[in-house]
Amino acid sequence: MLKTFKAFLQDGRLEWIDDRPHLGNERLQVYVTVLENDADPILKTRGQRMSELLEHLATTNGLDGIDPVQWQQEMRRERSLPGR
């Protein structure tokens, strides 16, 4: 079973938070998953834009007048069904 260890990455070095692997002088290959990174401006911009659009739809009742059952039936009619 694989174990997961928490660490902070700073200046190219890992600082272990809780448990640490018992390595001795071994060199260990690791995979690092970044959980949070506010430095990515593209993701922040896209998320902010999506939030603005959803807020606009909510405040302007932009979906009023759309019958969801009818809309779904129309969407299903547009695609071709295999073997039919």
JSON list of C-alpha atoms in Angstrom, two decimals:
[
{"chain": "A", "resi": 1, "resn": "MET", "atom": "CA", "xyz": [0.00, 0.00, 0.00]},
{"chain": "A", "resi": 2, "resn": "LEU", "atom": "CA", "xyz": [1.31, 3.42, -0.94]},
{"chain": "A", "resi": 3, "resn": "LYS", "atom": "CA", "xyz": [1.65, 6.05, 1.76]},
{"chain": "A", "resi": 4, "resn": "THR", "atom": "CA", "xyz": [1.05, 9.76, 1.38]},
{"chain": "A", "resi": 5, "resn": "PHE", "atom": "CA", "xyz": [3.17, 12.32, 3.20]},
{"chain": "A", "resi": 6, "resn": "LYS", "atom": "CA", "xyz": [2.33, 16.01, 3.51]},
{"chain": "A", "resi": 7, "resn": "ALA", "atom": "CA", "xyz": [4.99, 18.61, 2.83]},
{"chain": "A", "resi": 8, "resn": "PHE", "atom": "CA", "xyz": [5.52, 22.22, 1.88]},
{"chain": "A", "resi": 9, "resn": "LEU", "atom": "CA", "xyz": [7.56, 23.00, -1.23]},
{"chain": "A", "resi": 10, "resn": "GLN", "atom": "CA", "xyz": [9.72, 26.10, -0.99]},
{"chain": "A", "resi": 11, "resn": "ASP", "atom": "CA", "xyz": [12.79, 27.02, -3.00]},
{"chain": "A", "resi": 12, "resn": "GLY", "atom": "CA", "xyz": [12.89, 23.55, -4.55]},
{"chain": "A", "resi": 13, "resn": "ARG", "atom": "CA", "xyz": [12.96, 21.74, -1.19]},
{"chain": "A", "resi": 14, "resn": "LEU", "atom": "CA", "xyz": [10.26, 19.77, 0.61]},
{"chain": "A", "resi": 15, "resn": "GLU", "atom": "CA", "xyz": [9.55, 20.51, 4.27]},
{"chain": "A", "resi": 16, "resn": "TRP", "atom": "CA", "xyz": [7.67, 17.61, 5.85]},
{"chain": "A", "resi": 17, "resn": "ILE", "atom": "CA", "xyz": [4.59, 18.55, 7.90]},
{"chain": "A", "resi": 18, "resn": "ASP", "atom": "CA", "xyz": [3.46, 15.46, 9.81]},
{"chain": "A", "resi": 19, "resn": "ASP", "atom": "CA", "xyz": [4.94, 12.02, 9.25]},
{"chain": "A", "resi": 20, "resn": "ARG", "atom": "CA", "xyz": [8.04, 11.80, 7.13]},
{"chain": "A", "resi": 21, "resn": "PRO", "atom": "CA", "xyz": [9.30, 8.88, 5.09]},
{"chain": "A", "resi": 22, "resn": "HIS", "atom": "CA", "xyz": [12.18, 6.96, 6.65]},
{"chain": "A", "resi": 23, "resn": "LEU", "atom": "CA", "xyz": [14.79, 7.31, 3.93]},
{"chain": "A", "resi": 24, "resn": "GLY", "atom": "CA", "xyz": [18.18, 7.34, 5.50]},
{"chain": "A", "resi": 25, "resn": "ASN", "atom": "CA", "xyz": [20.44, 8.69, 2.77]},
{"chain": "A", "resi": 26, "resn": "GLU", "atom": "CA", "xyz": [18.28, 7.31, -0.04]},
{"chain": "A", "resi": 27, "resn": "ARG", "atom": "CA", "xyz": [17.27, 9.38, -3.00]},
{"chain": "A", "resi": 28, "resn": "LEU", "atom": "CA", "xyz": [13.49, 9.14, -3.45]},
{"chain": "A", "resi": 29, "resn": "GLN", "atom": "CA", "xyz": [11.47, 9.75, -6.61]},
{"chain": "A", "resi": 30, "resn": "VAL", "atom": "CA", "xyz": [8.26, 11.62, -5.73]},
{"chain": "A", "resi": 31, "resn": "TYR", "atom": "CA", "xyz": [5.15, 12.93, -7.44]},
{"chain": "A", "resi": 32, "resn": "VAL", "atom": "CA", "xyz": [3.89, 16.29, -6.19]},
{"chain": "A", "resi": 33, "resn": "THR", "atom": "CA", "xyz": [0.28, 17.42, -6.56]},
{"chain": "A", "resi": 34, "resn": "VAL", "atom": "CA", "xyz": [-0.30, 21.12, -6.04]},
{"chain": "A", "resi": 35, "resn": "LEU", "atom": "CA", "xyz": [-3.58, 21.48, -4.15]},
{"chain": "A", "resi": 36, "resn": "GLU", "atom": "CA", "xyz": [-3.96, 25.25, -4.27]},
{"chain": "A", "resi": 37, "resn": "ASN", "atom": "CA", "xyz": [-2.27, 27.83, -6.42]},
{"chain": "A", "resi": 38, "resn": "ASP", "atom": "CA", "xyz": [-3.69, 31.33, -6.70]},
{"chain": "A", "resi": 39, "resn": "ALA", "atom": "CA", "xyz": [-0.83, 32.34, -8.97]},
{"chain": "A", "resi": 40, "resn": "ASP", "atom": "CA", "xyz": [-2.48, 30.93, -12.14]},
{"chain": "A", "resi": 41, "resn": "PRO", "atom": "CA", "xyz": [-4.11, 34.03, -13.69]},
{"chain": "A", "resi": 42, "resn": "ILE", "atom": "CA", "xyz": [-5.84, 32.10, -16.50]},
{"chain": "A", "resi": 43, "resn": "LEU", "atom": "CA", "xyz": [-7.77, 29.83, -14.15]},
{"chain": "A", "resi": 44, "resn": "LYS", "atom": "CA", "xyz": [-8.64, 32.73, -11.88]},
{"chain": "A", "resi": 45, "resn": "THR", "atom": "CA", "xyz": [-9.85, 34.82, -14.84]},
{"chain": "A", "resi": 46, "resn": "ARG", "atom": "CA", "xyz": [-11.97, 31.98, -16.25]},
{"chain": "A", "resi": 47, "resn": "GLY", "atom": "CA", "xyz": [-13.49, 31.24, -12.87]},
{"chain": "A", "resi": 48, "resn": "GLN", "atom": "CA", "xyz": [-14.22, 34.89, -12.22]},
{"chain": "A", "resi": 49, "resn": "ARG", "atom": "CA", "xyz": [-15.82, 35.25, -15.67]},
{"chain": "A", "resi": 50, "resn": "MET", "atom": "CA", "xyz": [-17.98, 32.16, -15.13]},
{"chain": "A", "resi": 51, "resn": "SER", "atom": "CA", "xyz": [-19.10, 33.53, -11.78]},
{"chain": "A", "resi": 52, "resn": "GLU", "atom": "CA", "xyz": [-20.05, 36.86, -13.37]},
{"chain": "A", "resi": 53, "resn": "LEU", "atom": "CA", "xyz": [-22.05, 35.15, -16.13]},
{"chain": "A", "resi": 54, "resn": "LEU", "atom": "CA", "xyz": [-23.94, 32.92, -13.69]},
{"chain": "A", "resi": 55, "resn": "GLU", "atom": "CA", "xyz": [-24.69, 35.91, -11.48]},
{"chain": "A", "resi": 56, "resn": "HIS", "atom": "CA", "xyz": [-25.95, 37.83, -14.52]},
{"chain": "A", "resi": 57, "resn": "LEU", "atom": "CA", "xyz": [-28.26, 34.93, -15.46]},
{"chain": "A", "resi": 58, "resn": "ALA", "atom": "CA", "xyz": [-29.62, 34.80, -11.92]},
{"chain": "A", "resi": 59, "resn": "THR", "atom": "CA", "xyz": [-30.28, 38.54, -11.64]},
{"chain": "A", "resi": 60, "resn": "THR", "atom": "CA", "xyz": [-31.82, 38.96, -15.10]},
{"chain": "A", "resi": 61, "resn": "ASN", "atom": "CA", "xyz": [-33.89, 35.77, -15.01]},
{"chain": "A", "resi": 62, "resn": "GLY", "atom": "CA", "xyz": [-32.15, 34.88, -18.26]},
{"chain": "A", "resi": 63, "resn": "LEU", "atom": "CA", "xyz": [-33.68, 31.41, -18.39]},
{"chain": "A", "resi": 64, "resn": "ASP", "atom": "CA", "xyz": [-37.28, 32.50, -17.94]},
{"chain": "A", "resi": 65, "resn": "GLY", "atom": "CA", "xyz": [-39.54, 31.44, -20.76]},
{"chain": "A", "resi": 66, "resn": "ILE", "atom": "CA", "xyz": [-37.62, 28.23, -21.43]},
{"chain": "A", "resi": 67, "resn": "ASP", "atom": "CA", "xyz": [-39.55, 25.02, -20.85]},
{"chain": "A", "resi": 68, "resn": "PRO", "atom": "CA", "xyz": [-36.92, 22.51, -19.69]},
{"chain": "A", "resi": 69, "resn": "VAL", "atom": "CA", "xyz": [-38.88, 19.47, -20.92]},
{"chain": "A", "resi": 70, "resn": "GLN", "atom": "CA", "xyz": [-39.37, 20.96, -24.37]},
{"chain": "A", "resi": 71, "resn": "TRP", "atom": "CA", "xyz": [-35.72, 22.05, -24.51]},
{"chain": "A", "resi": 72, "resn": "GLN", "atom": "CA", "xyz": [-34.54, 18.54, -23.64]},
{"chain": "A", "resi": 73, "resn": "GLN", "atom": "CA", "xyz": [-36.79, 16.99, -26.29]},
{"chain": "A", "resi": 74, "resn": "GLU", "atom": "CA", "xyz": [-35.44, 19.40, -28.92]},
{"chain": "A", "resi": 75, "resn": "MET", "atom": "CA", "xyz": [-31.84, 18.60, -27.96]},
{"chain": "A", "resi": 76, "resn": "ARG", "atom": "CA", "xyz": [-32.50, 14.88, -28.29]},
{"chain": "A", "resi": 77, "resn": "ARG", "atom": "CA", "xyz": [-34.07, 15.32, -31.71]},
{"chain": "A", "resi": 78, "resn": "GLU", "atom": "CA", "xyz": [-30.95, 17.04, -33.03]},
{"chain": "A", "resi": 79, "resn": "ARG", "atom": "CA", "xyz": [-28.56, 14.12, -32.57]},
{"chain": "A", "resi": 80, "resn": "SER", "atom": "CA", "xyz": [-28.64, 11.05, -34.74]},
{"chain": "A", "resi": 81, "resn": "LEU", "atom": "CA", "xyz": [-29.31, 7.78, -32.98]},
{"chain": "A", "resi": 82, "resn": "PRO", "atom": "CA", "xyz": [-27.28, 4.76, -34.12]},
{"chain": "A", "resi": 83, "resn": "GLY", "atom": "CA", "xyz": [-29.32, 2.14, -35.95]},
{"chain": "A", "resi": 84, "resn": "ARG", "atom": "CA", "xyz": [-32.43, 4.32, -36.29]}
]
